[in-house]
């Protein structure tokens, strides 16, 4: 186990917005996993717009302990304050980089104090903004080892049914493997390898101090199929086995708080409104991760059977 201790996007072929996606507020989507599964099999077309919520500004809001939401309304980025600066989890779209930077400052953290950027996976909607943010503040970038090449070339890994959506390349300072840790000040996050969605898809976990007990926080990497080719994927022949292992591993984790990259999956925006209204337990829901895992398994099995046919 290693420990790291530290004191204009290209023209793209875009899939259509997932049904129910894009940050419907004040109500729970039936299942973001199911919505993505539906979108994965939908016809694709050149010039399809991303969901409007993906680029819609969202004021930052506190979540729990040192964690603040700094993403857009429809794509998450999380800021973790530490005793030695801050950690940013994901950069969202390239178009959102300036918004994320402004949200960091509005959350009370000078941009230069962001020392680390952790990446969940190498897809344009979560990693495209990282290059601009790294240029702005010189933060070190950490990502799953299996996604390092994709991030450094701007070419997503594997084969999909919607073609290649490139994003601005970014130098990765460290590639992490399962159970390796990243520490800034007195705050430590653990990388849990959850390949499938991408080969280096990484779930990050941490604990925060709270009363009457510490809280386990999980930032799950996506286990949705979302257009990935499961049968005959020459660029990623082990994709099916990886998905199955990752879904099973996520099922072994305990999470008091779940903070996904697509906020709809955990009602992050709606919970944030409750938190701002004074509900300090708004994000605590130990039943949420098991539900997400069960939905993911059902959606994956259905997609695999469909592609096999």
PDB file of C-alpha atoms in Angstrom:
ATOM      1  CA  UNK A   1       0.000   0.000   0.000  1.00  0.00           C
ATOM      2  CA  UNK A   2       1.457   3.342  -1.017  1.00  0.00           C
ATOM      3  CA  UNK A   3       0.642   6.696   0.526  1.00  0.00           C
ATOM      4  CA  UNK A   4       0.998  10.040  -1.193  1.00  0.00           C
ATOM      5  CA  UNK A   5       1.532  12.672   1.473  1.00  0.00           C
ATOM      6  CA  UNK A   6       1.549  16.322   0.530  1.00  0.00           C
ATOM      7  CA  UNK A   7       1.932  19.166   3.275  1.00  0.00           C
ATOM      8  CA  UNK A   8     -11.855  24.153 -26.075  1.00  0.00           C
ATOM      9  CA  UNK A   9     -12.848  20.586 -25.962  1.00  0.00           C
ATOM     10  CA  UNK A  10     -12.664  18.767 -29.308  1.00  0.00           C
ATOM     11  CA  UNK A  11     -15.698  18.281 -31.545  1.00  0.00           C
ATOM     12  CA  UNK A  12     -17.525  15.313 -30.045  1.00  0.00           C
ATOM     13  CA  UNK A  13     -20.150  12.782 -30.864  1.00  0.00           C
ATOM     14  CA  UNK A  14     -22.599  13.132 -28.020  1.00  0.00           C
ATOM     15  CA  UNK A  15     -25.236  10.669 -26.841  1.00  0.00           C
ATOM     16  CA  UNK A  16     -28.713  12.020 -26.152  1.00  0.00           C
ATOM     17  CA  UNK A  17     -29.553  12.953 -22.561  1.00  0.00           C
ATOM     18  CA  UNK A  18     -30.537   9.988 -20.390  1.00  0.00           C
ATOM     19  CA  UNK A  19     -34.265   9.933 -19.641  1.00  0.00           C
ATOM     20  CA  UNK A  20     -34.873  11.488 -16.246  1.00  0.00           C
ATOM     21  CA  UNK A  21     -31.270  12.654 -16.048  1.00  0.00           C
ATOM     22  CA  UNK A  22     -29.801  16.104 -15.888  1.00  0.00           C
ATOM     23  CA  UNK A  23     -30.729  16.951 -12.340  1.00  0.00           C
ATOM     24  CA  UNK A  24     -34.495  16.950 -11.844  1.00  0.00           C
ATOM     25  CA  UNK A  25     -34.817  18.721  -8.546  1.00  0.00           C
ATOM     26  CA  UNK A  26     -37.130  18.094  -5.629  1.00  0.00           C
ATOM     27  CA  UNK A  27     -38.009  14.580  -6.701  1.00  0.00           C
ATOM     28  CA  UNK A  28     -36.228  11.283  -6.832  1.00  0.00           C
ATOM     29  CA  UNK A  29     -35.608   9.720 -10.228  1.00  0.00           C
ATOM     30  CA  UNK A  30     -36.714   6.110 -10.245  1.00  0.00           C
ATOM     31  CA  UNK A  31     -33.196   4.982 -10.921  1.00  0.00           C
ATOM     32  CA  UNK A  32     -30.359   6.828 -12.577  1.00  0.00           C
ATOM     33  CA  UNK A  33     -28.765   3.482 -13.277  1.00  0.00           C
ATOM     34  CA  UNK A  34     -31.893   2.396 -15.129  1.00  0.00           C
ATOM     35  CA  UNK A  35     -32.080   5.674 -17.003  1.00  0.00           C
ATOM     36  CA  UNK A  36     -28.504   5.331 -18.202  1.00  0.00           C
ATOM     37  CA  UNK A  37     -29.170   1.763 -19.214  1.00  0.00           C
ATOM     38  CA  UNK A  38     -32.057   2.945 -21.379  1.00  0.00           C
ATOM     39  CA  UNK A  39     -29.952   5.697 -22.902  1.00  0.00           C
ATOM     40  CA  UNK A  40     -27.170   3.238 -23.663  1.00  0.00           C
ATOM     41  CA  UNK A  41     -29.385   1.410 -26.145  1.00  0.00           C
ATOM     42  CA  UNK A  42     -30.975   4.510 -27.661  1.00  0.00           C
ATOM     43  CA  UNK A  43     -30.069   5.725 -31.166  1.00  0.00           C
ATOM     44  CA  UNK A  44     -27.214   8.206 -31.158  1.00  0.00           C
ATOM     45  CA  UNK A  45     -26.817  11.239 -33.339  1.00  0.00           C
ATOM     46  CA  UNK A  46     -24.243  13.876 -34.115  1.00  0.00           C
ATOM     47  CA  UNK A  47     -24.645  17.151 -32.266  1.00  0.00           C
ATOM     48  CA  UNK A  48     -26.978  15.884 -29.559  1.00  0.00           C
ATOM     49  CA  UNK A  49     -27.000  18.300 -26.658  1.00  0.00           C
ATOM     50  CA  UNK A  50     -25.876  17.372 -23.193  1.00  0.00           C
ATOM     51  CA  UNK A  51     -28.560  17.662 -20.500  1.00  0.00           C
ATOM     52  CA  UNK A  52     -28.901  21.407 -19.727  1.00  0.00           C
ATOM     53  CA  UNK A  53     -28.318  20.780 -16.012  1.00  0.00           C
ATOM     54  CA  UNK A  54     -24.796  19.544 -16.779  1.00  0.00           C
ATOM     55  CA  UNK A  55     -23.682  23.136 -17.410  1.00  0.00           C
ATOM     56  CA  UNK A  56     -26.270  24.942 -15.273  1.00  0.00           C
ATOM     57  CA  UNK A  57     -24.590  26.883 -12.428  1.00  0.00           C
ATOM     58  CA  UNK A  58     -25.095  25.599  -8.912  1.00  0.00           C
ATOM     59  CA  UNK A  59     -24.061  27.562  -5.839  1.00  0.00           C
ATOM     60  CA  UNK A  60     -21.729  25.568  -3.578  1.00  0.00           C
ATOM     61  CA  UNK A  61     -23.221  24.071  -0.439  1.00  0.00           C
ATOM     62  CA  UNK A  62     -21.917  22.145   2.582  1.00  0.00           C
ATOM     63  CA  UNK A  63     -22.500  18.409   2.767  1.00  0.00           C
ATOM     64  CA  UNK A  64     -20.922  17.080   5.949  1.00  0.00           C
ATOM     65  CA  UNK A  65     -17.697  17.696   7.816  1.00  0.00           C
ATOM     66  CA  UNK A  66     -15.068  19.103   5.431  1.00  0.00           C
ATOM     67  CA  UNK A  67     -16.978  18.240   2.222  1.00  0.00           C
ATOM     68  CA  UNK A  68     -18.590  20.904   0.008  1.00  0.00           C
ATOM     69  CA  UNK A  69     -20.411  20.496  -3.298  1.00  0.00           C
ATOM     70  CA  UNK A  70     -18.771  22.661  -6.003  1.00  0.00           C
ATOM     71  CA  UNK A  71     -20.081  21.116  -9.244  1.00  0.00           C
ATOM     72  CA  UNK A  72     -22.834  22.122 -11.630  1.00  0.00           C
ATOM     73  CA  UNK A  73     -26.481  21.275 -11.100  1.00  0.00           C
ATOM     74  CA  UNK A  74     -26.124  18.072 -13.093  1.00  0.00           C
ATOM     75  CA  UNK A  75     -22.523  16.887 -12.680  1.00  0.00           C
ATOM     76  CA  UNK A  76     -20.836  16.665  -9.316  1.00  0.00           C
ATOM     77  CA  UNK A  77     -17.493  17.937  -8.094  1.00  0.00           C
ATOM     78  CA  UNK A  78     -16.650  17.748  -4.410  1.00  0.00           C
ATOM     79  CA  UNK A  79     -14.223  19.896  -2.413  1.00  0.00           C
ATOM     80  CA  UNK A  80     -12.636  18.400   0.701  1.00  0.00           C
ATOM     81  CA  UNK A  81     -10.964  20.883   3.031  1.00  0.00           C
ATOM     82  CA  UNK A  82      -7.952  19.628   4.981  1.00  0.00           C
ATOM     83  CA  UNK A  83      -5.378  21.034   7.382  1.00  0.00           C
ATOM     84  CA  UNK A  84      -2.917  21.420   4.493  1.00  0.00           C
ATOM     85  CA  UNK A  85      -5.100  22.716   1.682  1.00  0.00           C
ATOM     86  CA  UNK A  86      -7.960  21.165  -0.259  1.00  0.00           C
ATOM     87  CA  UNK A  87      -8.727  18.156  -2.428  1.00  0.00           C
ATOM     88  CA  UNK A  88     -11.012  18.398  -5.467  1.00  0.00           C
ATOM     89  CA  UNK A  89     -12.829  15.287  -6.617  1.00  0.00           C
ATOM     90  CA  UNK A  90     -13.505  15.463 -10.400  1.00  0.00           C
ATOM     91  CA  UNK A  91     -13.514  18.471 -12.704  1.00  0.00           C
ATOM     92  CA  UNK A  92     -16.763  17.879 -14.669  1.00  0.00           C
ATOM     93  CA  UNK A  93     -17.060  19.249 -18.240  1.00  0.00           C
ATOM     94  CA  UNK A  94     -14.413  21.459 -19.837  1.00  0.00           C
ATOM     95  CA  UNK A  95     -17.115  24.121 -20.155  1.00  0.00           C
ATOM     96  CA  UNK A  96     -17.564  24.021 -16.372  1.00  0.00           C
ATOM     97  CA  UNK A  97     -13.948  24.556 -15.319  1.00  0.00           C
ATOM     98  CA  UNK A  98     -14.408  28.266 -14.611  1.00  0.00           C
ATOM     99  CA  UNK A  99     -17.632  27.587 -12.719  1.00  0.00           C
ATOM    100  CA  UNK A 100     -15.956  24.977 -10.547  1.00  0.00           C
ATOM    101  CA  UNK A 101     -13.069  27.350  -9.843  1.00  0.00           C
ATOM    102  CA  UNK A 102     -15.483  30.123  -8.805  1.00  0.00           C
ATOM    103  CA  UNK A 103     -17.383  27.706  -6.575  1.00  0.00           C
ATOM    104  CA  UNK A 104     -14.153  26.681  -4.863  1.00  0.00           C
ATOM    105  CA  UNK A 105     -13.366  30.320  -4.091  1.00  0.00           C
ATOM    106  CA  UNK A 106     -16.962  30.971  -2.977  1.00  0.00           C
ATOM    107  CA  UNK A 107     -16.600  28.019  -0.598  1.00  0.00           C
ATOM    108  CA  UNK A 108     -13.786  29.892   1.117  1.00  0.00           C
ATOM    109  CA  UNK A 109     -10.789  28.155  -0.466  1.00  0.00           C
ATOM    110  CA  UNK A 110      -8.315  30.142  -2.603  1.00  0.00           C
ATOM    111  CA  UNK A 111      -7.772  28.271  -5.861  1.00  0.00           C
ATOM    112  CA  UNK A 112      -4.043  27.965  -5.155  1.00  0.00           C
ATOM    113  CA  UNK A 113      -4.880  26.003  -1.998  1.00  0.00           C
ATOM    114  CA  UNK A 114      -6.314  23.081  -3.991  1.00  0.00           C
ATOM    115  CA  UNK A 115      -3.358  20.715  -3.855  1.00  0.00           C
ATOM    116  CA  UNK A 116      -4.868  17.524  -5.262  1.00  0.00           C
ATOM    117  CA  UNK A 117      -7.408  16.659  -7.950  1.00  0.00           C
ATOM    118  CA  UNK A 118      -8.745  13.110  -7.725  1.00  0.00           C
ATOM    119  CA  UNK A 119     -10.435  11.680 -10.818  1.00  0.00           C
ATOM    120  CA  UNK A 120     -13.133   9.011 -10.662  1.00  0.00           C
ATOM    121  CA  UNK A 121     -12.842   7.990 -14.328  1.00  0.00           C
ATOM    122  CA  UNK A 122     -11.691   9.073 -17.769  1.00  0.00           C
ATOM    123  CA  UNK A 123     -14.904  10.258 -19.438  1.00  0.00           C
ATOM    124  CA  UNK A 124     -15.486  13.767 -20.749  1.00  0.00           C
ATOM    125  CA  UNK A 125     -18.310  14.630 -18.370  1.00  0.00           C
ATOM    126  CA  UNK A 126     -16.131  14.111 -15.295  1.00  0.00           C
ATOM    127  CA  UNK A 127     -12.526  14.586 -16.425  1.00  0.00           C
ATOM    128  CA  UNK A 128     -12.644  17.213 -19.183  1.00  0.00           C
ATOM    129  CA  UNK A 129     -12.407  20.176 -16.801  1.00  0.00           C
ATOM    130  CA  UNK A 130      -9.397  18.800 -14.934  1.00  0.00           C
ATOM    131  CA  UNK A 131      -6.765  20.065 -17.389  1.00  0.00           C
ATOM    132  CA  UNK A 132      -7.880  23.697 -17.106  1.00  0.00           C
ATOM    133  CA  UNK A 133      -8.091  23.562 -13.309  1.00  0.00           C
ATOM    134  CA  UNK A 134      -4.643  21.978 -13.073  1.00  0.00           C
ATOM    135  CA  UNK A 135      -3.223  24.723 -15.308  1.00  0.00           C
ATOM    136  CA  UNK A 136      -4.834  27.370 -13.112  1.00  0.00           C
ATOM    137  CA  UNK A 137      -3.425  26.152  -9.800  1.00  0.00           C
ATOM    138  CA  UNK A 138      -0.782  23.498 -10.409  1.00  0.00           C
ATOM    139  CA  UNK A 139      -2.588  20.831  -8.380  1.00  0.00           C
ATOM    140  CA  UNK A 140      -1.374  17.245  -8.614  1.00  0.00           C
ATOM    141  CA  UNK A 141      -3.717  14.847 -10.420  1.00  0.00           C
ATOM    142  CA  UNK A 142      -4.378  11.354  -9.073  1.00  0.00           C
ATOM    143  CA  UNK A 143      -6.417   8.721 -10.930  1.00  0.00           C
ATOM    144  CA  UNK A 144      -6.891   4.978 -11.252  1.00  0.00           C
ATOM    145  CA  UNK A 145      -3.865   3.386 -12.921  1.00  0.00           C
ATOM    146  CA  UNK A 146      -6.040   1.862 -15.640  1.00  0.00           C
ATOM    147  CA  UNK A 147      -7.210   5.302 -16.801  1.00  0.00           C
ATOM    148  CA  UNK A 148      -3.869   7.136 -16.814  1.00  0.00           C
ATOM    149  CA  UNK A 149      -3.230   6.646 -20.524  1.00  0.00           C
ATOM    150  CA  UNK A 150      -6.752   7.780 -21.416  1.00  0.00           C
ATOM    151  CA  UNK A 151      -6.421  10.923 -19.315  1.00  0.00           C
ATOM    152  CA  UNK A 152      -3.010  11.766 -20.761  1.00  0.00           C
ATOM    153  CA  UNK A 153      -4.182  11.342 -24.357  1.00  0.00           C
ATOM    154  CA  UNK A 154      -7.714  12.690 -23.987  1.00  0.00           C
ATOM    155  CA  UNK A 155      -9.080   9.536 -25.623  1.00  0.00           C
ATOM    156  CA  UNK A 156     -11.540   7.540 -23.486  1.00  0.00           C
ATOM    157  CA  UNK A 157     -10.791   3.825 -23.076  1.00  0.00           C
ATOM    158  CA  UNK A 158     -12.753   0.869 -24.428  1.00  0.00           C
ATOM    159  CA  UNK A 159     -15.414   0.663 -27.137  1.00  0.00           C
ATOM    160  CA  UNK A 160     -18.898   2.163 -26.967  1.00  0.00           C
ATOM    161  CA  UNK A 161     -21.995   2.298 -29.146  1.00  0.00           C
ATOM    162  CA  UNK A 162     -21.675   6.084 -29.507  1.00  0.00           C
ATOM    163  CA  UNK A 163     -18.099   6.399 -30.771  1.00  0.00           C
ATOM    164  CA  UNK A 164     -15.278   8.423 -29.237  1.00  0.00           C
ATOM    165  CA  UNK A 165     -15.858  11.567 -27.175  1.00  0.00           C
ATOM    166  CA  UNK A 166     -12.477  13.196 -26.690  1.00  0.00           C
ATOM    167  CA  UNK A 167     -11.591  15.609 -23.901  1.00  0.00           C
ATOM    168  CA  UNK A 168      -8.612  17.850 -23.037  1.00  0.00           C
ATOM    169  CA  UNK A 169      -5.641  15.698 -22.046  1.00  0.00           C
ATOM    170  CA  UNK A 170      -4.069  16.181 -18.622  1.00  0.00           C
ATOM    171  CA  UNK A 171      -0.816  14.942 -17.087  1.00  0.00           C
ATOM    172  CA  UNK A 172      -1.434  12.492 -14.255  1.00  0.00           C
ATOM    173  CA  UNK A 173       0.979  12.742 -11.339  1.00  0.00           C
ATOM    174  CA  UNK A 174       0.089   9.394  -9.839  1.00  0.00           C
ATOM    175  CA  UNK A 175      -1.874   6.327 -10.838  1.00  0.00           C
ATOM    176  CA  UNK A 176      -3.382   4.446  -7.901  1.00  0.00           C
ATOM    177  CA  UNK A 177      -4.441   0.836  -7.464  1.00  0.00           C
ATOM    178  CA  UNK A 178      -6.928  -0.848  -5.171  1.00  0.00           C
ATOM    179  CA  UNK A 179      -6.625   0.101  -1.487  1.00  0.00           C
ATOM    180  CA  UNK A 180      -3.856   2.639  -2.000  1.00  0.00           C
ATOM    181  CA  UNK A 181      -4.300   5.844  -0.053  1.00  0.00           C
ATOM    182  CA  UNK A 182      -3.908   9.552  -0.682  1.00  0.00           C
ATOM    183  CA  UNK A 183      -3.233  11.852   2.262  1.00  0.00           C
ATOM    184  CA  UNK A 184      -3.287  15.626   2.501  1.00  0.00           C
ATOM    185  CA  UNK A 185      -2.687  17.047   5.948  1.00  0.00           C
ATOM    186  CA  UNK A 186      -4.585  14.823   8.354  1.00  0.00           C
ATOM    187  CA  UNK A 187      -7.176  13.708   5.769  1.00  0.00           C
ATOM    188  CA  UNK A 188      -6.836  10.351   4.007  1.00  0.00           C
ATOM    189  CA  UNK A 189      -8.881   8.901   1.162  1.00  0.00           C
ATOM    190  CA  UNK A 190      -8.667   5.282   0.046  1.00  0.00           C
ATOM    191  CA  UNK A 191      -8.911   4.244  -3.593  1.00  0.00           C
ATOM    192  CA  UNK A 192     -11.095   1.219  -4.333  1.00  0.00           C
ATOM    193  CA  UNK A 193     -10.698  -0.101  -7.852  1.00  0.00           C
ATOM    194  CA  UNK A 194     -14.099  -0.471  -9.526  1.00  0.00           C
ATOM    195  CA  UNK A 195     -13.239  -1.108 -13.201  1.00  0.00           C
ATOM    196  CA  UNK A 196     -15.857  -1.770 -15.854  1.00  0.00           C
ATOM    197  CA  UNK A 197     -17.282   1.615 -16.745  1.00  0.00           C
ATOM    198  CA  UNK A 198     -13.635   2.386 -17.541  1.00  0.00           C
ATOM    199  CA  UNK A 199     -10.561   0.234 -16.773  1.00  0.00           C
ATOM    200  CA  UNK A 200      -9.377   2.692 -14.115  1.00  0.00           C
ATOM    201  CA  UNK A 201     -12.752   3.628 -12.622  1.00  0.00           C
ATOM    202  CA  UNK A 202     -11.996   4.410  -8.988  1.00  0.00           C
ATOM    203  CA  UNK A 203     -14.318   4.671  -6.014  1.00  0.00           C
ATOM    204  CA  UNK A 204     -12.937   6.886  -3.254  1.00  0.00           C
ATOM    205  CA  UNK A 205     -13.747   6.408   0.431  1.00  0.00           C
ATOM    206  CA  UNK A 206     -13.050   8.425   3.570  1.00  0.00           C
ATOM    207  CA  UNK A 207     -14.232   8.868   7.138  1.00  0.00           C
ATOM    208  CA  UNK A 208     -15.257  12.139   8.708  1.00  0.00           C
ATOM    209  CA  UNK A 209     -15.451  12.968  12.380  1.00  0.00           C
ATOM    210  CA  UNK A 210     -18.988  13.381  13.653  1.00  0.00           C
ATOM    211  CA  UNK A 211     -21.029  12.755  16.771  1.00  0.00           C
ATOM    212  CA  UNK A 212     -22.000  10.287  18.077  1.00  0.00           C
ATOM    213  CA  UNK A 213     -19.687   8.339  15.716  1.00  0.00           C
ATOM    214  CA  UNK A 214     -17.493   8.849  12.641  1.00  0.00           C
ATOM    215  CA  UNK A 215     -19.276   8.659   9.284  1.00  0.00           C
ATOM    216  CA  UNK A 216     -18.168   6.544   6.326  1.00  0.00           C
ATOM    217  CA  UNK A 217     -18.316   8.458   3.040  1.00  0.00           C
ATOM    218  CA  UNK A 218     -18.221   6.750  -0.364  1.00  0.00           C
ATOM    219  CA  UNK A 219     -17.736   8.544  -3.680  1.00  0.00           C
ATOM    220  CA  UNK A 220     -18.734   5.666  -6.002  1.00  0.00           C
ATOM    221  CA  UNK A 221     -17.400   5.467  -9.521  1.00  0.00           C
ATOM    222  CA  UNK A 222     -20.104   4.597 -12.019  1.00  0.00           C
ATOM    223  CA  UNK A 223     -21.009   0.954 -12.576  1.00  0.00           C
ATOM    224  CA  UNK A 224     -23.600   1.744 -15.254  1.00  0.00           C
ATOM    225  CA  UNK A 225     -23.110   0.279 -18.739  1.00  0.00           C
ATOM    226  CA  UNK A 226     -24.019   3.581 -20.425  1.00  0.00           C
ATOM    227  CA  UNK A 227     -23.152   2.554 -23.967  1.00  0.00           C
ATOM    228  CA  UNK A 228     -20.146   0.367 -23.201  1.00  0.00           C
ATOM    229  CA  UNK A 229     -19.778  -2.582 -25.564  1.00  0.00           C
ATOM    230  CA  UNK A 230     -19.955  -5.685 -23.389  1.00  0.00           C
ATOM    231  CA  UNK A 231     -19.743  -8.290 -26.151  1.00  0.00           C
ATOM    232  CA  UNK A 232     -16.696  -8.320 -28.433  1.00  0.00           C
ATOM    233  CA  UNK A 233     -14.996  -5.293 -26.852  1.00  0.00           C
ATOM    234  CA  UNK A 234     -11.537  -5.749 -28.368  1.00  0.00           C
ATOM    235  CA  UNK A 235     -10.097  -2.728 -26.565  1.00  0.00           C
ATOM    236  CA  UNK A 236     -11.339  -4.003 -23.191  1.00  0.00           C
ATOM    237  CA  UNK A 237     -11.849  -7.775 -23.395  1.00  0.00           C
ATOM    238  CA  UNK A 238     -12.213  -8.210 -19.628  1.00  0.00           C
ATOM    239  CA  UNK A 239     -14.994  -5.661 -19.257  1.00  0.00           C
ATOM    240  CA  UNK A 240     -17.762  -8.072 -18.211  1.00  0.00           C
ATOM    241  CA  UNK A 241     -15.704  -9.745 -15.473  1.00  0.00           C
ATOM    242  CA  UNK A 242     -14.580  -6.325 -14.227  1.00  0.00           C
ATOM    243  CA  UNK A 243     -18.150  -5.039 -14.000  1.00  0.00           C
ATOM    244  CA  UNK A 244     -19.218  -8.097 -12.034  1.00  0.00           C
ATOM    245  CA  UNK A 245     -16.314  -7.839  -9.590  1.00  0.00           C
ATOM    246  CA  UNK A 246     -16.842  -4.109  -9.101  1.00  0.00           C
ATOM    247  CA  UNK A 247     -20.568  -4.385  -8.447  1.00  0.00           C
ATOM    248  CA  UNK A 248     -19.891  -7.195  -5.958  1.00  0.00           C
ATOM    249  CA  UNK A 249     -17.152  -5.183  -4.225  1.00  0.00           C
ATOM    250  CA  UNK A 250     -19.349  -2.101  -3.882  1.00  0.00           C
ATOM    251  CA  UNK A 251     -21.881  -4.348  -2.191  1.00  0.00           C
ATOM    252  CA  UNK A 252     -19.368  -5.048   0.575  1.00  0.00           C
ATOM    253  CA  UNK A 253     -18.834  -1.376   1.448  1.00  0.00           C
ATOM    254  CA  UNK A 254     -20.665   0.432   4.214  1.00  0.00           C
ATOM    255  CA  UNK A 255     -21.589   4.039   3.472  1.00  0.00           C
ATOM    256  CA  UNK A 256     -23.329   6.464   5.773  1.00  0.00           C
ATOM    257  CA  UNK A 257     -23.074   9.090   3.015  1.00  0.00           C
ATOM    258  CA  UNK A 258     -23.021   8.379  -0.738  1.00  0.00           C
ATOM    259  CA  UNK A 259     -21.753  11.111  -3.074  1.00  0.00           C
ATOM    260  CA  UNK A 260     -21.854  10.027  -6.740  1.00  0.00           C
ATOM    261  CA  UNK A 261     -20.559  11.842  -9.807  1.00  0.00           C
ATOM    262  CA  UNK A 262     -24.108  12.168 -11.155  1.00  0.00           C
ATOM    263  CA  UNK A 263     -25.954  13.854  -8.276  1.00  0.00           C
ATOM    264  CA  UNK A 264     -29.402  12.529  -9.244  1.00  0.00           C
ATOM    265  CA  UNK A 265     -28.381   9.066  -8.119  1.00  0.00           C
ATOM    266  CA  UNK A 266     -28.348  10.161  -4.468  1.00  0.00           C
ATOM    267  CA  UNK A 267     -30.595  13.248  -4.595  1.00  0.00           C
ATOM    268  CA  UNK A 268     -27.513  15.318  -3.782  1.00  0.00           C
ATOM    269  CA  UNK A 269     -28.995  18.668  -4.817  1.00  0.00           C
ATOM    270  CA  UNK A 270     -32.266  18.104  -2.961  1.00  0.00           C
ATOM    271  CA  UNK A 271     -30.396  16.868   0.109  1.00  0.00           C
ATOM    272  CA  UNK A 272     -28.215  19.969  -0.140  1.00  0.00           C
ATOM    273  CA  UNK A 273     -31.289  22.184   0.105  1.00  0.00           C
ATOM    274  CA  UNK A 274     -32.373  20.307   3.222  1.00  0.00           C
ATOM    275  CA  UNK A 275     -28.872  20.677   4.652  1.00  0.00           C
ATOM    276  CA  UNK A 276     -28.911  24.429   4.022  1.00  0.00           C
ATOM    277  CA  UNK A 277     -32.317  24.608   5.727  1.00  0.00           C
ATOM    278  CA  UNK A 278     -30.762  23.194   8.891  1.00  0.00           C
ATOM    279  CA  UNK A 279     -31.121  19.433   8.507  1.00  0.00           C
ATOM    280  CA  UNK A 280     -27.634  18.275   9.505  1.00  0.00           C
ATOM    281  CA  UNK A 281     -28.551  14.638   8.797  1.00  0.00           C
ATOM    282  CA  UNK A 282     -29.810  15.266   5.260  1.00  0.00           C
ATOM    283  CA  UNK A 283     -27.015  13.256   3.623  1.00  0.00           C
ATOM    284  CA  UNK A 284     -26.936  10.364   6.074  1.00  0.00           C
ATOM    285  CA  UNK A 285     -28.626   7.307   4.538  1.00  0.00           C
ATOM    286  CA  UNK A 286     -26.973   3.904   5.170  1.00  0.00           C
ATOM    287  CA  UNK A 287     -29.604   2.191   2.982  1.00  0.00           C
ATOM    288  CA  UNK A 288     -28.673   4.113  -0.160  1.00  0.00           C
ATOM    289  CA  UNK A 289     -25.540   2.300  -1.351  1.00  0.00           C
ATOM    290  CA  UNK A 290     -27.132  -1.186  -1.161  1.00  0.00           C
ATOM    291  CA  UNK A 291     -30.040   0.116  -3.267  1.00  0.00           C
ATOM    292  CA  UNK A 292     -27.670   1.598  -5.850  1.00  0.00           C
ATOM    293  CA  UNK A 293     -25.712  -1.663  -6.046  1.00  0.00           C
ATOM    294  CA  UNK A 294     -28.858  -3.766  -6.449  1.00  0.00           C
ATOM    295  CA  UNK A 295     -30.145  -1.505  -9.231  1.00  0.00           C
ATOM    296  CA  UNK A 296     -26.752  -1.567 -10.932  1.00  0.00           C
ATOM    297  CA  UNK A 297     -26.637  -5.369 -10.934  1.00  0.00           C
ATOM    298  CA  UNK A 298     -30.137  -5.622 -12.376  1.00  0.00           C
ATOM    299  CA  UNK A 299     -29.373  -3.048 -15.072  1.00  0.00           C
ATOM    300  CA  UNK A 300     -26.045  -4.687 -15.955  1.00  0.00           C
ATOM    301  CA  UNK A 301     -27.547  -8.177 -16.276  1.00  0.00           C
ATOM    302  CA  UNK A 302     -30.322  -6.823 -18.495  1.00  0.00           C
ATOM    303  CA  UNK A 303     -27.900  -4.924 -20.726  1.00  0.00           C
ATOM    304  CA  UNK A 304     -25.568  -7.908 -21.039  1.00  0.00           C
ATOM    305  CA  UNK A 305     -28.456 -10.181 -22.022  1.00  0.00           C
ATOM    306  CA  UNK A 306     -29.671  -7.642 -24.581  1.00  0.00           C
ATOM    307  CA  UNK A 307     -26.239  -7.250 -26.154  1.00  0.00           C
ATOM    308  CA  UNK A 308     -25.759 -11.033 -26.215  1.00  0.00           C
ATOM    309  CA  UNK A 309     -28.952 -11.328 -28.263  1.00  0.00           C
TER     310      UNK A 309
END
